[in-house]
PDB file of C-alpha atoms and ligand atoms in Angstrom:
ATOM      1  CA  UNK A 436      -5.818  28.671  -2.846  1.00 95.00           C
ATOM      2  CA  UNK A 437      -3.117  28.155  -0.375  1.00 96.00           C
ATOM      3  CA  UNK A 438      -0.577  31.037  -0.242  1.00 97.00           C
ATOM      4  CA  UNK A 439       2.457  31.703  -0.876  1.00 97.00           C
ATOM      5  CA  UNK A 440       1.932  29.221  -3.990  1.00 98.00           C
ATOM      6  CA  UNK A 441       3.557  28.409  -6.988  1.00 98.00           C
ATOM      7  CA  UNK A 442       1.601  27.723 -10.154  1.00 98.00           C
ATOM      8  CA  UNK A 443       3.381  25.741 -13.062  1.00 98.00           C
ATOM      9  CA  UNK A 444       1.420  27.377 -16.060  1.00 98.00           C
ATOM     10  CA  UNK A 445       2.602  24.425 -18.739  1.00 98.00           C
ATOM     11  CA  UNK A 446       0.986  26.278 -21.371  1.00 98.00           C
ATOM     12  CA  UNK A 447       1.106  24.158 -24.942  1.00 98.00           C
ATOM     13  CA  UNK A 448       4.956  24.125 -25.050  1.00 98.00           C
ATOM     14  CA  UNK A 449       6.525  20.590 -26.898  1.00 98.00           C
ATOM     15  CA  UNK A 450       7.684  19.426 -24.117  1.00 98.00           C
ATOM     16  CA  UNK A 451       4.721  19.021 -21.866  1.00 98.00           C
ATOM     17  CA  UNK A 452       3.040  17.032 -25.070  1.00 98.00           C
ATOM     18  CA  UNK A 453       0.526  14.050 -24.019  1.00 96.00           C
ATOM     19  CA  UNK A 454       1.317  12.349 -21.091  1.00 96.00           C
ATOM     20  CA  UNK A 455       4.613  14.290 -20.328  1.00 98.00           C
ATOM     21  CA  UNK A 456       2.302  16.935 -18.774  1.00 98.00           C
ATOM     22  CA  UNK A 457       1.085  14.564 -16.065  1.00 98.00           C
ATOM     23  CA  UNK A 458       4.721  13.468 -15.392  1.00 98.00           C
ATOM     24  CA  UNK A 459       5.425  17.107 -14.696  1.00 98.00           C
ATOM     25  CA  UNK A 460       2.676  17.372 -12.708  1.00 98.00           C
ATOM     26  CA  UNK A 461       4.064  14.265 -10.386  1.00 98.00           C
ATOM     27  CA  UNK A 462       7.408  15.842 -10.055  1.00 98.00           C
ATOM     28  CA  UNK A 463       5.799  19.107  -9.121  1.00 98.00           C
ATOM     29  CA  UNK A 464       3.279  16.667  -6.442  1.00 98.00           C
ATOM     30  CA  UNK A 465       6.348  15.045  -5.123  1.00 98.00           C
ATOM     31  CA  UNK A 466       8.344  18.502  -4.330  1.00 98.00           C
ATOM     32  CA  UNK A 467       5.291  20.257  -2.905  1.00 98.00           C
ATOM     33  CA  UNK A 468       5.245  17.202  -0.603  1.00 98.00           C
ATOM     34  CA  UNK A 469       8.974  17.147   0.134  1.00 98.00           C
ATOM     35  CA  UNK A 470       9.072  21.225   1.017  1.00 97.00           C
ATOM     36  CA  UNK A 471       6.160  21.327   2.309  1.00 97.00           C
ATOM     37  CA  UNK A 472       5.200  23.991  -0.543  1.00 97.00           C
ATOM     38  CA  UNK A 473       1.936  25.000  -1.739  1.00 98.00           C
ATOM     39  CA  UNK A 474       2.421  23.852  -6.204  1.00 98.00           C
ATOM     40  CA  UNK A 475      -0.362  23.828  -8.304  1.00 98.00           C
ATOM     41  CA  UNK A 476      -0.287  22.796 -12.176  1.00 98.00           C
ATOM     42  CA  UNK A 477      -2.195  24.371 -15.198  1.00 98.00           C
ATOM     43  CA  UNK A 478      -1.410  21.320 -18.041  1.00 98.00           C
ATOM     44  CA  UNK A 479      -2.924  21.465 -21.422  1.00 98.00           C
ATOM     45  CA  UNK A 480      -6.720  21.493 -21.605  1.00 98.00           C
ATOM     46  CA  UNK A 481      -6.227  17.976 -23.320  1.00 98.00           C
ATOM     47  CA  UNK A 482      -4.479  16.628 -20.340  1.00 98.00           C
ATOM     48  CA  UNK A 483      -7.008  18.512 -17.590  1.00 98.00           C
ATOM     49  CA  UNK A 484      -8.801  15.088 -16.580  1.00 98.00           C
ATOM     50  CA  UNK A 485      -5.943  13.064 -16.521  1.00 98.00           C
ATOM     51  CA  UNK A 486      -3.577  15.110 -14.808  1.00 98.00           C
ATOM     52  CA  UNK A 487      -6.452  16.090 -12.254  1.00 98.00           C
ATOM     53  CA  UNK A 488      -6.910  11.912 -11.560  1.00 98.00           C
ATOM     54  CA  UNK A 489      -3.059  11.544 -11.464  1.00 98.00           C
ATOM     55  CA  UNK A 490      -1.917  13.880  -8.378  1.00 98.00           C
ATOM     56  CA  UNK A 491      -3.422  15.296  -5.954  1.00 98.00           C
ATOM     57  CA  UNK A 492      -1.797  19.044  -5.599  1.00 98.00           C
ATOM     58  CA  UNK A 493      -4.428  21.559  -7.095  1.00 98.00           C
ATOM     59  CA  UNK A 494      -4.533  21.697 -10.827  1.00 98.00           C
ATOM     60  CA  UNK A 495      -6.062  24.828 -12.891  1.00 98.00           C
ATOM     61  CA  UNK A 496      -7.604  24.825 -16.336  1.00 98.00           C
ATOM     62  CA  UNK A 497      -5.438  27.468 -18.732  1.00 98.00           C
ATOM     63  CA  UNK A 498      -8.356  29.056 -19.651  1.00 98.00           C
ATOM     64  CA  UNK A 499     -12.338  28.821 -20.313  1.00 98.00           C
ATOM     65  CA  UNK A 500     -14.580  30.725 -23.236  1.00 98.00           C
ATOM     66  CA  UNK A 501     -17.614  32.621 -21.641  1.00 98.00           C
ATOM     67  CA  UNK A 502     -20.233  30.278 -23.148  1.00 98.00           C
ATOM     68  CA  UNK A 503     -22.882  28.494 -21.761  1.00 97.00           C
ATOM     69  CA  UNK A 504     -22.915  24.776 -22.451  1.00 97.00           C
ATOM     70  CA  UNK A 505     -25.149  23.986 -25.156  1.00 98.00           C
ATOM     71  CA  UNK A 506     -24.381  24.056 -29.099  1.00 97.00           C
ATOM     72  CA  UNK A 507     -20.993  25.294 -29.529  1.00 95.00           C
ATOM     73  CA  UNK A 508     -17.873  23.796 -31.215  1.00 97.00           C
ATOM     74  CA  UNK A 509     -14.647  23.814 -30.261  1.00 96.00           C
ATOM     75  CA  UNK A 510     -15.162  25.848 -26.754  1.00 97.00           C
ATOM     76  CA  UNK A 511     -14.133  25.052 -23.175  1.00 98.00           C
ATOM     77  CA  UNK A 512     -17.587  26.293 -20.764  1.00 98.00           C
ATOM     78  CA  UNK A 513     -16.746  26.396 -17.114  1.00 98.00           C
ATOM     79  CA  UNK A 514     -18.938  23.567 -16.467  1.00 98.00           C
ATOM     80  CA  UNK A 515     -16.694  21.182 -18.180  1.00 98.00           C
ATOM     81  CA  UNK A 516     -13.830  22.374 -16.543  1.00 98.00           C
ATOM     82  CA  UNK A 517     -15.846  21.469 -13.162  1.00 98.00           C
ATOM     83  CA  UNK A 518     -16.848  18.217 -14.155  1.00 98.00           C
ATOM     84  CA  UNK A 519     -13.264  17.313 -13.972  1.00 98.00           C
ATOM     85  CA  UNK A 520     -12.150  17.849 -10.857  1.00 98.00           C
ATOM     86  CA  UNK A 521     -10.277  20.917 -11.315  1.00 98.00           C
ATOM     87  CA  UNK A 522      -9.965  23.759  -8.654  1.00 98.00           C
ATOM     88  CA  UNK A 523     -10.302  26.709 -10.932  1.00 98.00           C
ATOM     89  CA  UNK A 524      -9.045  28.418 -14.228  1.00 98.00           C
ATOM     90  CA  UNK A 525      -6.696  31.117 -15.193  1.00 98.00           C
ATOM     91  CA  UNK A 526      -8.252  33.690 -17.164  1.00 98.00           C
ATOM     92  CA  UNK A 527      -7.550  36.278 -19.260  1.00 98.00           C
ATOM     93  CA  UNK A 528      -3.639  35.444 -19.647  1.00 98.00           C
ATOM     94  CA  UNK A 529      -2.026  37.623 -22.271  1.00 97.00           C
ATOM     95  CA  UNK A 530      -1.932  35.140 -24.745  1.00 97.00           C
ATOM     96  CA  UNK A 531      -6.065  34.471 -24.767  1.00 97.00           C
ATOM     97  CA  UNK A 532      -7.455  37.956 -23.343  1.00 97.00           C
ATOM     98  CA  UNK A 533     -10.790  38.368 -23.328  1.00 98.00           C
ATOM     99  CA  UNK A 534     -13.295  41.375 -23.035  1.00 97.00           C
ATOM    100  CA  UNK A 535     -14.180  42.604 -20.139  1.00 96.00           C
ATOM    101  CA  UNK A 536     -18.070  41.831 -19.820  1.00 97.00           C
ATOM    102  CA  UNK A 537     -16.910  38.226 -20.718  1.00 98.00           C
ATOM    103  CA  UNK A 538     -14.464  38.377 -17.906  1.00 98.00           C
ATOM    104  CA  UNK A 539     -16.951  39.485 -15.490  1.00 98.00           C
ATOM    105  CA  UNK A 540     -19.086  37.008 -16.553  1.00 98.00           C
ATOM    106  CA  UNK A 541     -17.038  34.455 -16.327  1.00 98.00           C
ATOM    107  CA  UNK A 542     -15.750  34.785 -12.938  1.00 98.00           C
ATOM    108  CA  UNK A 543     -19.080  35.279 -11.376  1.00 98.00           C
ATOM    109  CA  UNK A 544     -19.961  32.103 -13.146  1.00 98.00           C
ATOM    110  CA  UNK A 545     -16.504  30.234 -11.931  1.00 98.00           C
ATOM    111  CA  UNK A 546     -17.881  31.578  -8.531  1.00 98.00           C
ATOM    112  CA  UNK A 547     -21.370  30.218  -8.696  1.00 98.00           C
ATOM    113  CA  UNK A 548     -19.610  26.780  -9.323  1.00 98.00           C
ATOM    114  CA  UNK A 549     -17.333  26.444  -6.992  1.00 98.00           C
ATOM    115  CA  UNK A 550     -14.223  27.213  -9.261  1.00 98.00           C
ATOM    116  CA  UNK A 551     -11.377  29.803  -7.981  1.00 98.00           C
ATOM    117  CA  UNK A 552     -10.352  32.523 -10.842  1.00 98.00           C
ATOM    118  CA  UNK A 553      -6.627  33.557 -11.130  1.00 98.00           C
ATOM    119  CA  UNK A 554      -7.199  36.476 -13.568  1.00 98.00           C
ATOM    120  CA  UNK A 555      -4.020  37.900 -15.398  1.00 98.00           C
ATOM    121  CA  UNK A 556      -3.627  41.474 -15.638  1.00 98.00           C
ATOM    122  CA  UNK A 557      -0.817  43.307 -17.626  1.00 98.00           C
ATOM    123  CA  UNK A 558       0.027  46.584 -15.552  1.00 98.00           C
ATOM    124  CA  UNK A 559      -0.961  47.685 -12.581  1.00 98.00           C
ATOM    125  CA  UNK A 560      -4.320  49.823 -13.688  1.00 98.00           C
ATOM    126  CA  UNK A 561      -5.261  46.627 -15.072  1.00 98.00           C
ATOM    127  CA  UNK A 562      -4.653  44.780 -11.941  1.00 98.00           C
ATOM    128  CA  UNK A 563      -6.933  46.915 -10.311  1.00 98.00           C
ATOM    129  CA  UNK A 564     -10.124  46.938 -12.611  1.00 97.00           C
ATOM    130  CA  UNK A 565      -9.977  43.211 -12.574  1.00 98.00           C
ATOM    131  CA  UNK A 566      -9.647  42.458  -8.742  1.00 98.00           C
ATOM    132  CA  UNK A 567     -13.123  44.564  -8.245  1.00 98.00           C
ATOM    133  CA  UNK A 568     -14.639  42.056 -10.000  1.00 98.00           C
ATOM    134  CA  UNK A 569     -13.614  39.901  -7.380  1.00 98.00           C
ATOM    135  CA  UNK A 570     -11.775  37.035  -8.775  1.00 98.00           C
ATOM    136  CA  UNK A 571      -9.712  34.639  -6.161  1.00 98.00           C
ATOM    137  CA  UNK A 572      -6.405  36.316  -7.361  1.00 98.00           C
ATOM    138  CA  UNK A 573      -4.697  38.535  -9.325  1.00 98.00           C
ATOM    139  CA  UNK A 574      -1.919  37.717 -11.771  1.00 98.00           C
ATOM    140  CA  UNK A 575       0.036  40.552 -12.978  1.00 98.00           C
ATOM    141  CA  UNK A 576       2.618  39.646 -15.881  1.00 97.00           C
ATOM    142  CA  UNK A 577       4.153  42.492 -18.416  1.00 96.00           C
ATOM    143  CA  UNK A 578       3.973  40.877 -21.485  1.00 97.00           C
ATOM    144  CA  UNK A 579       6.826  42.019 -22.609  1.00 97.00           C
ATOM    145  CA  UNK A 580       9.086  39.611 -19.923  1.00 96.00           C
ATOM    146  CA  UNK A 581       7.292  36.999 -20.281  1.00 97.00           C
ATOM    147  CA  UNK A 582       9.320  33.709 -21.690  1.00 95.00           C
ATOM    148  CA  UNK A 583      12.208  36.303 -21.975  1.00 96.00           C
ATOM    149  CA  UNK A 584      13.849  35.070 -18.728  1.00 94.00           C
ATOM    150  CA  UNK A 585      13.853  38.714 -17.730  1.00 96.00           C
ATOM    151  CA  UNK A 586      11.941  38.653 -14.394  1.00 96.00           C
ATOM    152  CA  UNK A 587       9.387  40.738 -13.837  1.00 96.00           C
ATOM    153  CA  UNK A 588      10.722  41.201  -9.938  1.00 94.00           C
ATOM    154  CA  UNK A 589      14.260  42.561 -11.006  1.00 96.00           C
ATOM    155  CA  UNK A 590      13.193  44.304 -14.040  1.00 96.00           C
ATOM    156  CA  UNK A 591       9.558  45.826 -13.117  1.00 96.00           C
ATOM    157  CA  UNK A 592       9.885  45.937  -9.322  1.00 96.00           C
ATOM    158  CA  UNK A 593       7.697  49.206  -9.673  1.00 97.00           C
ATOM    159  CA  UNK A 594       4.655  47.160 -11.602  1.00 97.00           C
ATOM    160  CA  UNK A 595       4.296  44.634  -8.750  1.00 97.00           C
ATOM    161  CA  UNK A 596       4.498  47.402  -6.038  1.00 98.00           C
ATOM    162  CA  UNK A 597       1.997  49.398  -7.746  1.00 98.00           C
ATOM    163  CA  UNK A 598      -0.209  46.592  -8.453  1.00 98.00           C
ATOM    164  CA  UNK A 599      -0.128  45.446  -4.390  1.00 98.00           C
ATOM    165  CA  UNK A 600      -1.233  48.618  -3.678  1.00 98.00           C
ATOM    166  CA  UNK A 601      -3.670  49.243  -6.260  1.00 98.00           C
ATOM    167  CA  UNK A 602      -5.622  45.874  -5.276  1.00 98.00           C
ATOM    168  CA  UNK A 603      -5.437  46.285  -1.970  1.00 97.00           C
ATOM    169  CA  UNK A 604      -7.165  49.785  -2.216  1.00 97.00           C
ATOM    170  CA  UNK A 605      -9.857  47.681  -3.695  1.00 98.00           C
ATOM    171  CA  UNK A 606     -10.051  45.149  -1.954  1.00 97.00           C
ATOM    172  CA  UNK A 607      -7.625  44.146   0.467  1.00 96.00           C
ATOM    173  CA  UNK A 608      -8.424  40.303   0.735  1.00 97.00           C
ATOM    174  CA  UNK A 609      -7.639  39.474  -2.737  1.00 98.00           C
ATOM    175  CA  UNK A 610      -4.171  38.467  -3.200  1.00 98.00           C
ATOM    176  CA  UNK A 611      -1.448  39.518  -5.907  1.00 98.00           C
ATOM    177  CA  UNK A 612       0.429  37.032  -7.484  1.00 98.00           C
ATOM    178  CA  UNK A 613       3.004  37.773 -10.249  1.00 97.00           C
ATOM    179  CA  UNK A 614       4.713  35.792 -13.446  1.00 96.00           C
ATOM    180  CA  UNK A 615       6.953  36.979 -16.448  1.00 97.00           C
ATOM    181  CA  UNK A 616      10.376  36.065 -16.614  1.00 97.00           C
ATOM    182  CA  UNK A 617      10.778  34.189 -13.703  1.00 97.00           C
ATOM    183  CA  UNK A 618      13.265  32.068 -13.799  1.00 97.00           C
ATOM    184  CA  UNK A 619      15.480  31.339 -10.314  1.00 97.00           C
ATOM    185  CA  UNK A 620      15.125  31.857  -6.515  1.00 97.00           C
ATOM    186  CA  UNK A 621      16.366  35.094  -6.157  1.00 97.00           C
ATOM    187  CA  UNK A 622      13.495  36.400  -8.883  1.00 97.00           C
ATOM    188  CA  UNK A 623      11.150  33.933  -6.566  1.00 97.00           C
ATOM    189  CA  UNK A 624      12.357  35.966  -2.816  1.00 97.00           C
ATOM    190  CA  UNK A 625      12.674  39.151  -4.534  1.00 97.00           C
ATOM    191  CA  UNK A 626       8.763  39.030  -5.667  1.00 97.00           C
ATOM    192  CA  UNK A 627       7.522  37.939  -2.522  1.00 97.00           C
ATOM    193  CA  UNK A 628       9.310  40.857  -0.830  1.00 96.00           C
ATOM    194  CA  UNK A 629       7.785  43.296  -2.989  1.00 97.00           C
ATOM    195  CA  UNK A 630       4.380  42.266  -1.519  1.00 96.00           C
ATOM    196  CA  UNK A 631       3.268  39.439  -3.716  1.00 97.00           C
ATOM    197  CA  UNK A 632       1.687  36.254  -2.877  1.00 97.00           C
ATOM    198  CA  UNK A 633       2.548  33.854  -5.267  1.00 97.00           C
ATOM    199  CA  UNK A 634       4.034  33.463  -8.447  1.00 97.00           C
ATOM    200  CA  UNK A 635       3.350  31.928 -11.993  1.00 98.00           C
ATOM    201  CA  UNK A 636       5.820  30.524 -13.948  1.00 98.00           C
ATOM    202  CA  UNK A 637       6.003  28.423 -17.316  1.00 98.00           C
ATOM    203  CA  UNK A 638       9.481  28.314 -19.540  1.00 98.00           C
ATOM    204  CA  UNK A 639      12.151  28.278 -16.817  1.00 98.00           C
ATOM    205  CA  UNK A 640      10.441  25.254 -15.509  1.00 98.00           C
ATOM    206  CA  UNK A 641       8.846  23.536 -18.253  1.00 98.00           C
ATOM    207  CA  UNK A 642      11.993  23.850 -20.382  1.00 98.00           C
ATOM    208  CA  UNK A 643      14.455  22.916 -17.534  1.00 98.00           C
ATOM    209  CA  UNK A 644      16.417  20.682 -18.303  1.00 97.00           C
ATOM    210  CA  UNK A 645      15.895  19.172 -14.607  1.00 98.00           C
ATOM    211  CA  UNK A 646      12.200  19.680 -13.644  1.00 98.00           C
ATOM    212  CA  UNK A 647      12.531  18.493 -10.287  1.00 98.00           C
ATOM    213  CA  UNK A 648      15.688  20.643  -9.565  1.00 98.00           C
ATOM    214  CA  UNK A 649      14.016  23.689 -10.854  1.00 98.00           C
ATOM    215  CA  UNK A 650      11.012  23.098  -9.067  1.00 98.00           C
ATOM    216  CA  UNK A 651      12.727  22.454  -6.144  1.00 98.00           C
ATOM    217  CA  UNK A 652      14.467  26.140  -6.430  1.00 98.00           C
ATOM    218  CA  UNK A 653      11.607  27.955  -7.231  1.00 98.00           C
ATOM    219  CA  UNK A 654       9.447  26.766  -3.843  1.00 98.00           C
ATOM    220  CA  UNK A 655      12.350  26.885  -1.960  1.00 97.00           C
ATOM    221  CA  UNK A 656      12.319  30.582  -2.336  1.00 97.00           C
ATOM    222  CA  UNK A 657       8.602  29.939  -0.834  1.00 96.00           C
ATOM    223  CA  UNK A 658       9.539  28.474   2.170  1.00 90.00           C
TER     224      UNK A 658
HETATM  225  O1  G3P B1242       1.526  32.243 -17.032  1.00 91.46           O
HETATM  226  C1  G3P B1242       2.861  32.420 -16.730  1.00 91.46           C
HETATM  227  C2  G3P B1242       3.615  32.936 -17.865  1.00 91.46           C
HETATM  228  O2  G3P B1242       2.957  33.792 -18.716  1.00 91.46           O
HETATM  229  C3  G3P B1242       4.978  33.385 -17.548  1.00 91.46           C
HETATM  230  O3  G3P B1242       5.730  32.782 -18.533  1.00 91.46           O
HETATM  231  O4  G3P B1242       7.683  31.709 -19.428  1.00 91.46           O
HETATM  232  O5  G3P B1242       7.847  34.000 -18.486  1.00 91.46           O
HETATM  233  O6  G3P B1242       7.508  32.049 -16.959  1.00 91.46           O
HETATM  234  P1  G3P B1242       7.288  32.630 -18.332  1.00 91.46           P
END
């Protein structure tokens, strides 16, 4: 993962539907290039493959299910998230948690393979029991602010602060990255200043009415 970064988490909203989520993806490609800017994407599972074949900036799977591959239904093993080209998976977002052993599990299994782990946290306490199981990052999001446009910089400065310093104390080299509300570059600086690497960000982008613009404002604040 290349830091400071921005990751685009597209969840499943309308407007990233089919093949809309690889032409965000391109505009997202095509800024990182411009600025300079370290962009990944996390499209719909659906679109993983194609999306991972269509740019070449980093691209995450949304989430995995701490199975093994074998006879299951519907579920989304690591392995298959490998197979197509992706560079890791966000788990344990606060809308598909997971329990903790599975966690565990699953990011020493992401690890085995080769996969980096962004694993979302919702406080600071939180932040810290997850980042000594040694995941590649650290996502800390209130759920409260998220899609609310309230950003978590401006309106829970104290949860990222806490949450730097709670990682750090175990174990310094993982990084903190931070989402929730996020939704211009002054939310973008202001998070960064507070000691965070990073930041992940779904409705002000994929609902902009401009992707490119809005993309373009959020890793300018990188820069
Ligand atoms: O994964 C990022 C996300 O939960 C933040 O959502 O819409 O507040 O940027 P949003």
């Amino acid at each position: 993962m290349k830091l400071p970064i921005l990751i685009i988490n597209m969840k499943v909203y309308p407007e990233v539907l089919g093949k809309k989520a690889l032409e965000l993806a391109k505009v997202a490609e095509s800024v990182a290039r411009d600025l300079g800017v370290s962009i990944a994407v996390a499209p719909p599972i659906t679109e993983l493959r194609t999306v991972v074949e269509g740019v070449e900036i980093p691209v995450y799977a949304q989430g995995a299910d701490p199975v093994e591959p074998g006879a299951r239904t519907g579920h989304i093993p690591l392995e298959f998230i490998k197979e197509t080209g992706a560079v890791g998976v966000i788990l344990n977002h606060s809308e598909n948690r997971l329990l903790l052993n599975d966690l565990g599990w699953l990011v020493g299994r992401a690890r085995g393979l080769g996969l980096e782990t962004l694993v979302c946290a919702p406080d600071p306490f939180t932040s810290a029991a997850v980042a000594a199981l040694e995941p590649t990052a650290v996502a800390v999001e209130p759920p409260e602010l998220i899609g609310t446009g309230k950003a978590v910089s401006r309106e829970r400065p104290d949860v990222i602060v806490r949450t730097v310093e709670l990682v750090r104390g175990v174990n310094p080299s993982i990084p903190v990255i931070t989402g929730a509300g996020i939704e211009g570059f002054d939310d973008v600086k202001k998070a960064i200043e507070l000691g965070t690497q990073g930041i992940l960000v779904a409705s002000a982008i994929v609902k902009a009415r401009d992707w490119r613009q809005k993309i373009t404002e959020l890793a300018n604040a990188l820069r």
